[in-house]
Short mmCIF file of C-alpha atoms in Angstrom, two decimals:
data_model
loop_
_atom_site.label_atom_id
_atom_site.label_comp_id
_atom_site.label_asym_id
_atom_site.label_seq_id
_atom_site.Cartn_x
_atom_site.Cartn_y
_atom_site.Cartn_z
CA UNK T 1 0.00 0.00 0.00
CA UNK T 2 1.05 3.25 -0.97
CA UNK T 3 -0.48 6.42 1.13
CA UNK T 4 1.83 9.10 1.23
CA UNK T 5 2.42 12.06 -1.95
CA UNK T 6 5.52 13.33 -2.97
CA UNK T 7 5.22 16.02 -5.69
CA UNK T 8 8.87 16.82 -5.72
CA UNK T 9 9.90 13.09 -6.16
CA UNK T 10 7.40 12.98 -8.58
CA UNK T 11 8.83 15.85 -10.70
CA UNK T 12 12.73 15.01 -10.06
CA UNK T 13 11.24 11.87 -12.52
CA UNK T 14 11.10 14.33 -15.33
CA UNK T 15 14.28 15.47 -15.33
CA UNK T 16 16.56 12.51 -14.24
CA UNK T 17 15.42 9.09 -15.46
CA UNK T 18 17.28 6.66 -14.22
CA UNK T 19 18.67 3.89 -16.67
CA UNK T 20 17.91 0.10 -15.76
CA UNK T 21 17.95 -3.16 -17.90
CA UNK T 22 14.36 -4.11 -17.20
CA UNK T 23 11.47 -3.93 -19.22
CA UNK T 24 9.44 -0.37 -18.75
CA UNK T 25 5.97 -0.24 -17.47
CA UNK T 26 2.87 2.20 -18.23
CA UNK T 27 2.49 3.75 -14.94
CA UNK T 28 -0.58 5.60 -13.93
CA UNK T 29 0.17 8.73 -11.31
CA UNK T 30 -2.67 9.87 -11.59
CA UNK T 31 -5.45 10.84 -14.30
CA UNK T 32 -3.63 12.71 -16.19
CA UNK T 33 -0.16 11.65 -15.44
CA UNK T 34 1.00 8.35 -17.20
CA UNK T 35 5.04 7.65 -18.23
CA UNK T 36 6.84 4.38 -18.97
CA UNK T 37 9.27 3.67 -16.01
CA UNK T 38 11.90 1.36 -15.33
CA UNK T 39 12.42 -1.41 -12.44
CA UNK T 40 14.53 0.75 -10.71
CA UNK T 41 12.03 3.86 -11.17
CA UNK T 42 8.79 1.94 -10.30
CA UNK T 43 10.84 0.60 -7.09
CA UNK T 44 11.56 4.30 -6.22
CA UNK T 45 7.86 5.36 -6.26
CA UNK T 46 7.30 2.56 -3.67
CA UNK T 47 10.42 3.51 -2.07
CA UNK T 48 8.56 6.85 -1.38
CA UNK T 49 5.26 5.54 -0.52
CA UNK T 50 4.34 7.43 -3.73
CA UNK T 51 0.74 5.45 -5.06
CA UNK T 52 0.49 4.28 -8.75
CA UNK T 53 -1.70 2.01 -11.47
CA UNK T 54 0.31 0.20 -13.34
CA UNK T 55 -1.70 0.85 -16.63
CA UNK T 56 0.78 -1.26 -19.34
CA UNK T 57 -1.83 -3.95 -20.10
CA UNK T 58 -4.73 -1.45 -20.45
CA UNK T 59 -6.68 -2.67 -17.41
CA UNK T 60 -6.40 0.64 -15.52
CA UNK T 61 -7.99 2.67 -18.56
CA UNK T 62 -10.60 0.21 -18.80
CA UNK T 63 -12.08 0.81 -15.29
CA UNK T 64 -11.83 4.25 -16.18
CA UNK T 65 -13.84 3.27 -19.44
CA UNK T 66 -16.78 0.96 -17.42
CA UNK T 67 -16.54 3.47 -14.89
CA UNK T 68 -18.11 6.33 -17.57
CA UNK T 69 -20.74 3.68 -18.82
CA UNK T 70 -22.15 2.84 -15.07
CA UNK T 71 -22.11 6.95 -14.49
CA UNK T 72 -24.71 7.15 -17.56
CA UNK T 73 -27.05 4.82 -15.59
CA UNK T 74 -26.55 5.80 -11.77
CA UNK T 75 -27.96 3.47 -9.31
CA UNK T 76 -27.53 5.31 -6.37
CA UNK T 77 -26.63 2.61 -3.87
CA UNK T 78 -28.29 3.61 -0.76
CA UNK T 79 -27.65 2.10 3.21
CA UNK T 80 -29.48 1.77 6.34
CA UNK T 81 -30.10 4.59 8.34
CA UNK T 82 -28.31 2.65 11.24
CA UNK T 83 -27.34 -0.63 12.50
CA UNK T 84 -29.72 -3.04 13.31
CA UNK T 85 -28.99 -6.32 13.92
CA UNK T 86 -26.69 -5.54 17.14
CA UNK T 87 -27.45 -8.49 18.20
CA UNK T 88 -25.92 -11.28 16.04
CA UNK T 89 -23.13 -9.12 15.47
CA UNK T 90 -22.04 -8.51 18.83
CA UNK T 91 -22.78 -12.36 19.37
CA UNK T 92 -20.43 -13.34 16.41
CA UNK T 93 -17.74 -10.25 17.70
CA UNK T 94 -17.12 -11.93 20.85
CA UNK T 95 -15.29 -14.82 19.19
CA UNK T 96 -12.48 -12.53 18.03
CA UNK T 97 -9.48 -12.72 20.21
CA UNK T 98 -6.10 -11.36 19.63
CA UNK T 99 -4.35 -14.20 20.38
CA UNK T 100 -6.04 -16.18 17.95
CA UNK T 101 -5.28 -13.02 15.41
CA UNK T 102 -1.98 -13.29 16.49
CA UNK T 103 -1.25 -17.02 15.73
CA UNK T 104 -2.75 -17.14 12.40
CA UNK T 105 -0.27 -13.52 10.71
CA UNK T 106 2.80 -14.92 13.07
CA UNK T 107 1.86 -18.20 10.53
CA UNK T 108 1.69 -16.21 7.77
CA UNK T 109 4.40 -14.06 8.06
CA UNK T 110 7.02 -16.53 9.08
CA UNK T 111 5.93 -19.32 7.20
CA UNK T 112 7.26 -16.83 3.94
CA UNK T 113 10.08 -14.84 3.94
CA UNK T 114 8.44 -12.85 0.84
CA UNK T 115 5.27 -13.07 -1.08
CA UNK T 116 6.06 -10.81 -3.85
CA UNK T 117 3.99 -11.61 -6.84
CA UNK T 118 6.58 -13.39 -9.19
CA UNK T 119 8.46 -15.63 -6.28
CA UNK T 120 8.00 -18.85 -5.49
CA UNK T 121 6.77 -18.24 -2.18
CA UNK T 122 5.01 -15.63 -3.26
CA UNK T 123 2.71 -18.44 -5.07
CA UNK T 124 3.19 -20.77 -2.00
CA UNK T 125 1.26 -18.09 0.21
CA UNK T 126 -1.35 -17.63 -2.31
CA UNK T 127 -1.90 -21.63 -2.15
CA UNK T 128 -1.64 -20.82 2.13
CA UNK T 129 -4.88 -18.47 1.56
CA UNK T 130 -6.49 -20.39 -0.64
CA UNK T 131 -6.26 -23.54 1.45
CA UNK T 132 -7.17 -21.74 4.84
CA UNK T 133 -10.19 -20.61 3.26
CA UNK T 134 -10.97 -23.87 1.55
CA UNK T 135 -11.19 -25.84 4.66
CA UNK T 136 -13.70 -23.79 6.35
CA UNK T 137 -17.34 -25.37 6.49
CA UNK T 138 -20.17 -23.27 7.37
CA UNK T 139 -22.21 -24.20 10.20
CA UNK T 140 -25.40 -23.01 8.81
CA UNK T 141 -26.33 -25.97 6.51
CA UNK T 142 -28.24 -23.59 4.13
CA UNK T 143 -25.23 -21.44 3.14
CA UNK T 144 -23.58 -22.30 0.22
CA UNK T 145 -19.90 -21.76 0.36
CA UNK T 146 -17.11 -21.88 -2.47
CA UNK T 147 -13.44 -21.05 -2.74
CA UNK T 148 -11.65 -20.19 -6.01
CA UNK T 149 -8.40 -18.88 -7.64
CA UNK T 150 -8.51 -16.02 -9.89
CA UNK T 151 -5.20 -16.60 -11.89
CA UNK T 152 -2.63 -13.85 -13.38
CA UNK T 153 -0.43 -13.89 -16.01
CA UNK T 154 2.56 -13.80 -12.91
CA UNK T 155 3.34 -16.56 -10.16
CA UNK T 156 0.57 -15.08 -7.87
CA UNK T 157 -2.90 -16.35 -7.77
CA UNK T 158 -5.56 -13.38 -6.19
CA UNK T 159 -7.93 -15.68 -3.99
CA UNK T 160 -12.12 -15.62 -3.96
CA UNK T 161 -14.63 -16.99 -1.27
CA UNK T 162 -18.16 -16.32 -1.92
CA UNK T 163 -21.22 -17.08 -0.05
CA UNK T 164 -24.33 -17.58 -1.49
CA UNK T 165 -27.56 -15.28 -0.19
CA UNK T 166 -29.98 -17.92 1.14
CA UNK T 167 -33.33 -16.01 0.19
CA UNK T 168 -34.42 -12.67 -0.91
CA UNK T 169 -31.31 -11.17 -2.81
CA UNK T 170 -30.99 -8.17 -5.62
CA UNK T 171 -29.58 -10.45 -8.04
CA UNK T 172 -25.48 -9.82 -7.92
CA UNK T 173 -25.93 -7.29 -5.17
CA UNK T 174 -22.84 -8.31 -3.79
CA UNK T 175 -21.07 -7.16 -0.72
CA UNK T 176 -17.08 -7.35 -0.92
CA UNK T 177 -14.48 -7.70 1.76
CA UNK T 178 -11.24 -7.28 0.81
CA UNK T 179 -7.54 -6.70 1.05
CA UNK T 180 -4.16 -7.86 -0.52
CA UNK T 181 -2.08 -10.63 0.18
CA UNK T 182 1.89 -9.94 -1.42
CA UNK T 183 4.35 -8.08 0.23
CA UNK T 184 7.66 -5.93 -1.30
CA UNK T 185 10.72 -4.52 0.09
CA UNK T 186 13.08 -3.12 -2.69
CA UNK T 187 16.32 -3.20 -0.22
CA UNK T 188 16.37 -6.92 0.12
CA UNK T 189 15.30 -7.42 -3.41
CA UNK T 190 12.01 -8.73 -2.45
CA UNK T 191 13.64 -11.75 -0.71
CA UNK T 192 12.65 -10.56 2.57
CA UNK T 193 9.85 -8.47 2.79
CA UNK T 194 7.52 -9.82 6.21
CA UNK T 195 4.81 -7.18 5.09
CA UNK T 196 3.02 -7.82 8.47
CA UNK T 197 1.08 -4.83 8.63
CA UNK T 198 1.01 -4.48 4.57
CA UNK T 199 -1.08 -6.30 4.14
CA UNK T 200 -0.52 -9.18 6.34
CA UNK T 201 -2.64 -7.54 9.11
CA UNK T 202 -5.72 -6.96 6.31
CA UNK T 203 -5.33 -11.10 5.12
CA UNK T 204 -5.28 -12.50 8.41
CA UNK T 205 -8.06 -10.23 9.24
CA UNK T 206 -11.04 -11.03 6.47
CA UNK T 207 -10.13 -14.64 7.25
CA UNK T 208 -11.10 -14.51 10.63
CA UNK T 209 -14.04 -11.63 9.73
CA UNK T 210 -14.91 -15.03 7.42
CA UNK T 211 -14.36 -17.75 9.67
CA UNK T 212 -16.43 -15.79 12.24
CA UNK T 213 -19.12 -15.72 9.86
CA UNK T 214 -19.06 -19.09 8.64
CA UNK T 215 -19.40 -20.47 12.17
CA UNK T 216 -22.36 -18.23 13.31
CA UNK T 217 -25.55 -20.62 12.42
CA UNK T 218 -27.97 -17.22 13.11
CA UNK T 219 -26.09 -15.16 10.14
CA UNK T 220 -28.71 -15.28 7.26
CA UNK T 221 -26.88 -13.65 4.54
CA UNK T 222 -29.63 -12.23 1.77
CA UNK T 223 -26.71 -10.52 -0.78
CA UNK T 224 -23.95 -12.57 -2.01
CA UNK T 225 -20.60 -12.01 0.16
CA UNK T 226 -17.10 -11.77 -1.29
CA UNK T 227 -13.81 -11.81 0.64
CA UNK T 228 -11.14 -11.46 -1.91
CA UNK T 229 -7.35 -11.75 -1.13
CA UNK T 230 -5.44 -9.38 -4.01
CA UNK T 231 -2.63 -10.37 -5.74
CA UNK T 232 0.14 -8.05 -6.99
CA UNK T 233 -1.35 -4.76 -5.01
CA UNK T 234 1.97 -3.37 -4.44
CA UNK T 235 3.08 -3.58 -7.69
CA UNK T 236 0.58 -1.25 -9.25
CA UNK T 237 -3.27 -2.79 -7.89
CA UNK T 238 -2.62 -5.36 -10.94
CA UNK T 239 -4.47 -8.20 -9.50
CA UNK T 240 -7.39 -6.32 -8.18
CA UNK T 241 -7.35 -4.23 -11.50
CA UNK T 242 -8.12 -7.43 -13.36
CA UNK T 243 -10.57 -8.70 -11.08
CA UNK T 244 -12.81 -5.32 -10.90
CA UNK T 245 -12.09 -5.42 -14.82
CA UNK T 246 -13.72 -9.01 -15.23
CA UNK T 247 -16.65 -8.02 -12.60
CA UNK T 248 -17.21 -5.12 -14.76
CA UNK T 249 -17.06 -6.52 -18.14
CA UNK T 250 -19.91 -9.15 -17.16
CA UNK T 251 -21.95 -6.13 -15.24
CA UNK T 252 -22.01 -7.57 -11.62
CA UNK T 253 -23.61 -5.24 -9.16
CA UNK T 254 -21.54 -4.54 -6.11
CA UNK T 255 -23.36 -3.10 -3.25
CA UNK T 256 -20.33 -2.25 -1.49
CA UNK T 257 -16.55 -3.14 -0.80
CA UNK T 258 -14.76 -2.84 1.99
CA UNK T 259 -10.86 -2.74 1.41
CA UNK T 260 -8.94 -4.05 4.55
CA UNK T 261 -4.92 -2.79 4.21
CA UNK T 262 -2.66 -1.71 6.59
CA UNK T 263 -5.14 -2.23 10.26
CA UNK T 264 -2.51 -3.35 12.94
CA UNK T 265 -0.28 -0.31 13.63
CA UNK T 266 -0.90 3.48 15.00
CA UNK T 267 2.04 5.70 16.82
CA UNK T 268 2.73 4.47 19.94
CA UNK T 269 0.90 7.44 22.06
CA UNK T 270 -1.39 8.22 19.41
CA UNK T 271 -5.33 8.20 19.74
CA UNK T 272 -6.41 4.58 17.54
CA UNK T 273 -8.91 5.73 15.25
CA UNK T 274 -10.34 4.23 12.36
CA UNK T 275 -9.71 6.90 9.61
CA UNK T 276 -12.08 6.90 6.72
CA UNK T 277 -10.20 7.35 3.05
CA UNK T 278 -12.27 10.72 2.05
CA UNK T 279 -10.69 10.43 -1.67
CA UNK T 280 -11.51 7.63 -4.32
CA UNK T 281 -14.17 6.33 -1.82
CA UNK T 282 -18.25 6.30 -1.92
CA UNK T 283 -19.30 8.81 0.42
CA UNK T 284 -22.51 7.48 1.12
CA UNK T 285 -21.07 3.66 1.62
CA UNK T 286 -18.35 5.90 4.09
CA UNK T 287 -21.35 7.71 6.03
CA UNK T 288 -22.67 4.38 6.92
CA UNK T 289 -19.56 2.47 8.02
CA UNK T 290 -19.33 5.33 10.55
CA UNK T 291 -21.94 4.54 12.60
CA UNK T 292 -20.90 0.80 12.77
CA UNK T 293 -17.58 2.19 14.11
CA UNK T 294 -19.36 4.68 16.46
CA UNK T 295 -22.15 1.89 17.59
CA UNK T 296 -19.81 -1.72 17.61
CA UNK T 297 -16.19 -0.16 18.55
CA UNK T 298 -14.72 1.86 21.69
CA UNK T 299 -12.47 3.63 19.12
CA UNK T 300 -13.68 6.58 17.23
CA UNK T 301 -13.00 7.71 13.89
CA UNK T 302 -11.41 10.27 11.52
CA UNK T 303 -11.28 11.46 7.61
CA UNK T 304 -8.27 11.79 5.77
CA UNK T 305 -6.42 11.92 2.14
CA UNK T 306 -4.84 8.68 0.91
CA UNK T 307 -4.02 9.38 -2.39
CA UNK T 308 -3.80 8.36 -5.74
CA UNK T 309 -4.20 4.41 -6.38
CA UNK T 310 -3.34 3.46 -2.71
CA UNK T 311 -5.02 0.39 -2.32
CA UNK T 312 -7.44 -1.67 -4.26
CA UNK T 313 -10.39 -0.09 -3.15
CA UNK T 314 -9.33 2.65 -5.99
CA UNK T 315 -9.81 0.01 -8.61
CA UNK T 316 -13.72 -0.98 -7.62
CA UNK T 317 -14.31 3.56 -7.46
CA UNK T 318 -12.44 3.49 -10.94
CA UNK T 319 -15.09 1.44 -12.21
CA UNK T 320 -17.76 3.27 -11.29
CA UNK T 321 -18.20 0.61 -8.09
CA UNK T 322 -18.87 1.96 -4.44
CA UNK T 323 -15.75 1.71 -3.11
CA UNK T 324 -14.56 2.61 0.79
CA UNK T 325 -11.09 2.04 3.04
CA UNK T 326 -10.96 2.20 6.70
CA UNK T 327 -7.17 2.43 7.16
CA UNK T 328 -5.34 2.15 10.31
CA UNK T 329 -4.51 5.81 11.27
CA UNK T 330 -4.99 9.19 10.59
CA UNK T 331 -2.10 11.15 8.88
CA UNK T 332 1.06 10.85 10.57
CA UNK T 333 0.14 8.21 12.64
CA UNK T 334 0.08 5.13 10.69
CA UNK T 335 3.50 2.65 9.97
CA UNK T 336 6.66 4.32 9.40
CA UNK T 337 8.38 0.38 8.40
CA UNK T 338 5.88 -0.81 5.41
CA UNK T 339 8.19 -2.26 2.38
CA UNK T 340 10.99 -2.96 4.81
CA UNK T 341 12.22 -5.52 6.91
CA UNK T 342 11.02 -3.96 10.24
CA UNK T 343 7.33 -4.20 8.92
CA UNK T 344 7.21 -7.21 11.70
CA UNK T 345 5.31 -8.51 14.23
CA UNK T 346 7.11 -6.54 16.79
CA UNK T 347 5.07 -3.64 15.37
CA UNK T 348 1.69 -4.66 15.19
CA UNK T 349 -0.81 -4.06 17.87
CA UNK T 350 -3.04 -6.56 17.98
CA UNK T 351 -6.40 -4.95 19.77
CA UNK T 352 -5.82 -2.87 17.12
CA UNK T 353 -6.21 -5.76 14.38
CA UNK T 354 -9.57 -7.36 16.62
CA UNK T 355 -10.93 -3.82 16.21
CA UNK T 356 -10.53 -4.08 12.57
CA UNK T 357 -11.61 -7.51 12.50
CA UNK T 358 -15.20 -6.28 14.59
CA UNK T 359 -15.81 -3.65 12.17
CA UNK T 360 -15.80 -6.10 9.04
CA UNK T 361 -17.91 -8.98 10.96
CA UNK T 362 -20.51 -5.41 11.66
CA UNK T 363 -20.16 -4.84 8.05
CA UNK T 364 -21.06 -7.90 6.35
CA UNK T 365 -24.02 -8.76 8.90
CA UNK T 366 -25.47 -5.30 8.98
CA UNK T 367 -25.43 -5.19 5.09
CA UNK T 368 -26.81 -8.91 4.51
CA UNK T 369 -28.20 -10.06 7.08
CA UNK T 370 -32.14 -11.30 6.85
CA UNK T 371 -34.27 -8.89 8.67
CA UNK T 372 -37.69 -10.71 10.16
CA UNK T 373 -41.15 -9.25 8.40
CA UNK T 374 -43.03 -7.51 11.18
CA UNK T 375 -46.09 -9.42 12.16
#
């Protein structure tokens, strides 16, 4: 994930481009700002937190493309007024511990020294996902329950679950949970790169938000549900930029996405806040996830900037799709080590993460949950 701008870096690319052996990519900086780069220039933007699309295959111009089409026939996706189902949520939030959190990432993040989209174990810890998801069984025997891979054209695999609605369903009104599973860290070459807040603290996250789910037998899900685990995020939101693009092409209806990256850090001595992505982000969608923060959480919560192409979420607004990402901290606050070898486990704070992981459980119930017909 990339949150932070850097104008001057930005411009210095202008004048001085560096020279490197690798092929060059069509880089997206923003909507009016694409260049071929090198390697060594791409690595520099993430160096500098600085967000990008990588745009080469024509993927990013497409969502810009569907995006236009859906704006000619607005569908204005409107929410609750408030929460109401408190509930089965709060009875499904009270089986989220941290040390249960915190033995599932310490698997994932030391199981894998990287999972950088073309290494082998970046493709090992796509098969991880996909088999952690895969062996969960939902306790409600009238949920139907599937696992898939999405494949890329690079070692990485992006990962799918999807539940099916049991009854009463807007056909492909589907509500998405997401956040991205490969790590970088250009100093190490990518052979290290832990990436356990980014995005190990997102992945790790959405599976327990889904395992929670799966083993609630009350949870009566009327819209489809989604988790999706990204591939190749960090490397210009290619995997999620594919996904969105297929979704798009065959005019599936998203009722709203949730993007989960970066959720287990905020400076030590810092107020923890969930802070709301006020760019790139459906405002409505945003209005709503506020009052599950202010109604299932003893955190509060905060606006802020993120940027150009920061996470995936900005591929599902691209399109046209209502799009939202609760991040970890507000500006200043959040992970100084992401895309180095100190993004550890040392760093993360794990109420922090169960916080997280409440707010997507409130999410997905309060949006699909089967409300009883008044007698």
């Amino acid at each position: 994930m990339k949150v932070f701008g850097a104008f001057a870096f930005i411009a210095a690319l202008v004048v001085a481009q560096t020279i490197d052996n690798g092929e060059k990519r069509l880089i997206a900086l923003s909507d009016d700002d694409q260049r071929w780069l090198t390697k060594s220039e791409i690595d520099d933007l993430i160096e500098n937190n600085i967000g990008f699309a990588d745009a080469t295959n024509g993927d990013w111009d497409s969502l810009q493309t569907f995006g236009f089409e859906r704006a000619q026939r607005p569908e204005n996706k409107t929410y609750p007024a408030g929460p109401v189902h408190e509930t089965l949520v709060r009875a499904i939030q009270a089986n989220v511990t941290t040390s249960a959190l915190e033995k599932t990432l310490t698997e994932f993040v030391t199981k894998f020294a990287t999972r950088h989209k073309l290494s082998a174990e970046g493709k090992a810890s796509s098969t991880w996902l996909f088999d952690q998801a895969s062996a969960l069984k939902p306790v409600n025997p009238n949920i139907k329950y599937t696992v898939r891979r999405f494949e890329h054209n690079w070692t990485q695999a992006s990962v799918i679950a999807r539940i099916e609605p049991i009854s009463g369903q807007t056909a492909n009104d589907t509500v998405v949970l997401s956040g991205h599973q490969d790590s970088i860290n250009r100093s190490t070459n990518h052979t290290y790169a832990p990436g356990a807040d980014d995005d190990g603290s997102g992945s790790i996250s959405i599976l327990h938000t889904l395992t929670h789910l799966l083993n609630s037998n009350e949870w009566n899900p009327t819209r489809p549900v989604e988790v999706h685990w990204y591939a190749a995020e960090e490397t210009g939101l290619q995997g999620s930029s594919e996904i969105v693009k297929s979704y798009a092409a065959q005019q599936t209806d998203i009722y709203a996405q949730v993007q989960q990256d970066m959720i287990g850090y905020y400076k030590p001595g810092s107020t923890p806040v969930v802070a709301f992505a006020s760019d790139f982000s459906y405002i409505p969608l945003v209005d709503f996830l506020k009052k599950l923060v202010t109604k299932y959480l003893t955190i509060g919560y905060v606006d802020r900037t993120i940027g150009y192409a920061s996470s995936d979420h900005a591929s599902w607004f691209r399109a046209g799709y209502p799009s939202s990402f609760p991040f970890e901290a507000a500006r200043g606050n959040s992970n100084p080590y992401i895309h180095t070898s100190n993004d550890t486990l040392a760093n993360i704070n794990w109420v922090h993460v169960a916080d997280f992981t409440k707010f997507s459980i409130a999410y997905v119930v309060e949006l699909t949950q089967q409300t009883k017909a008044a007698c």
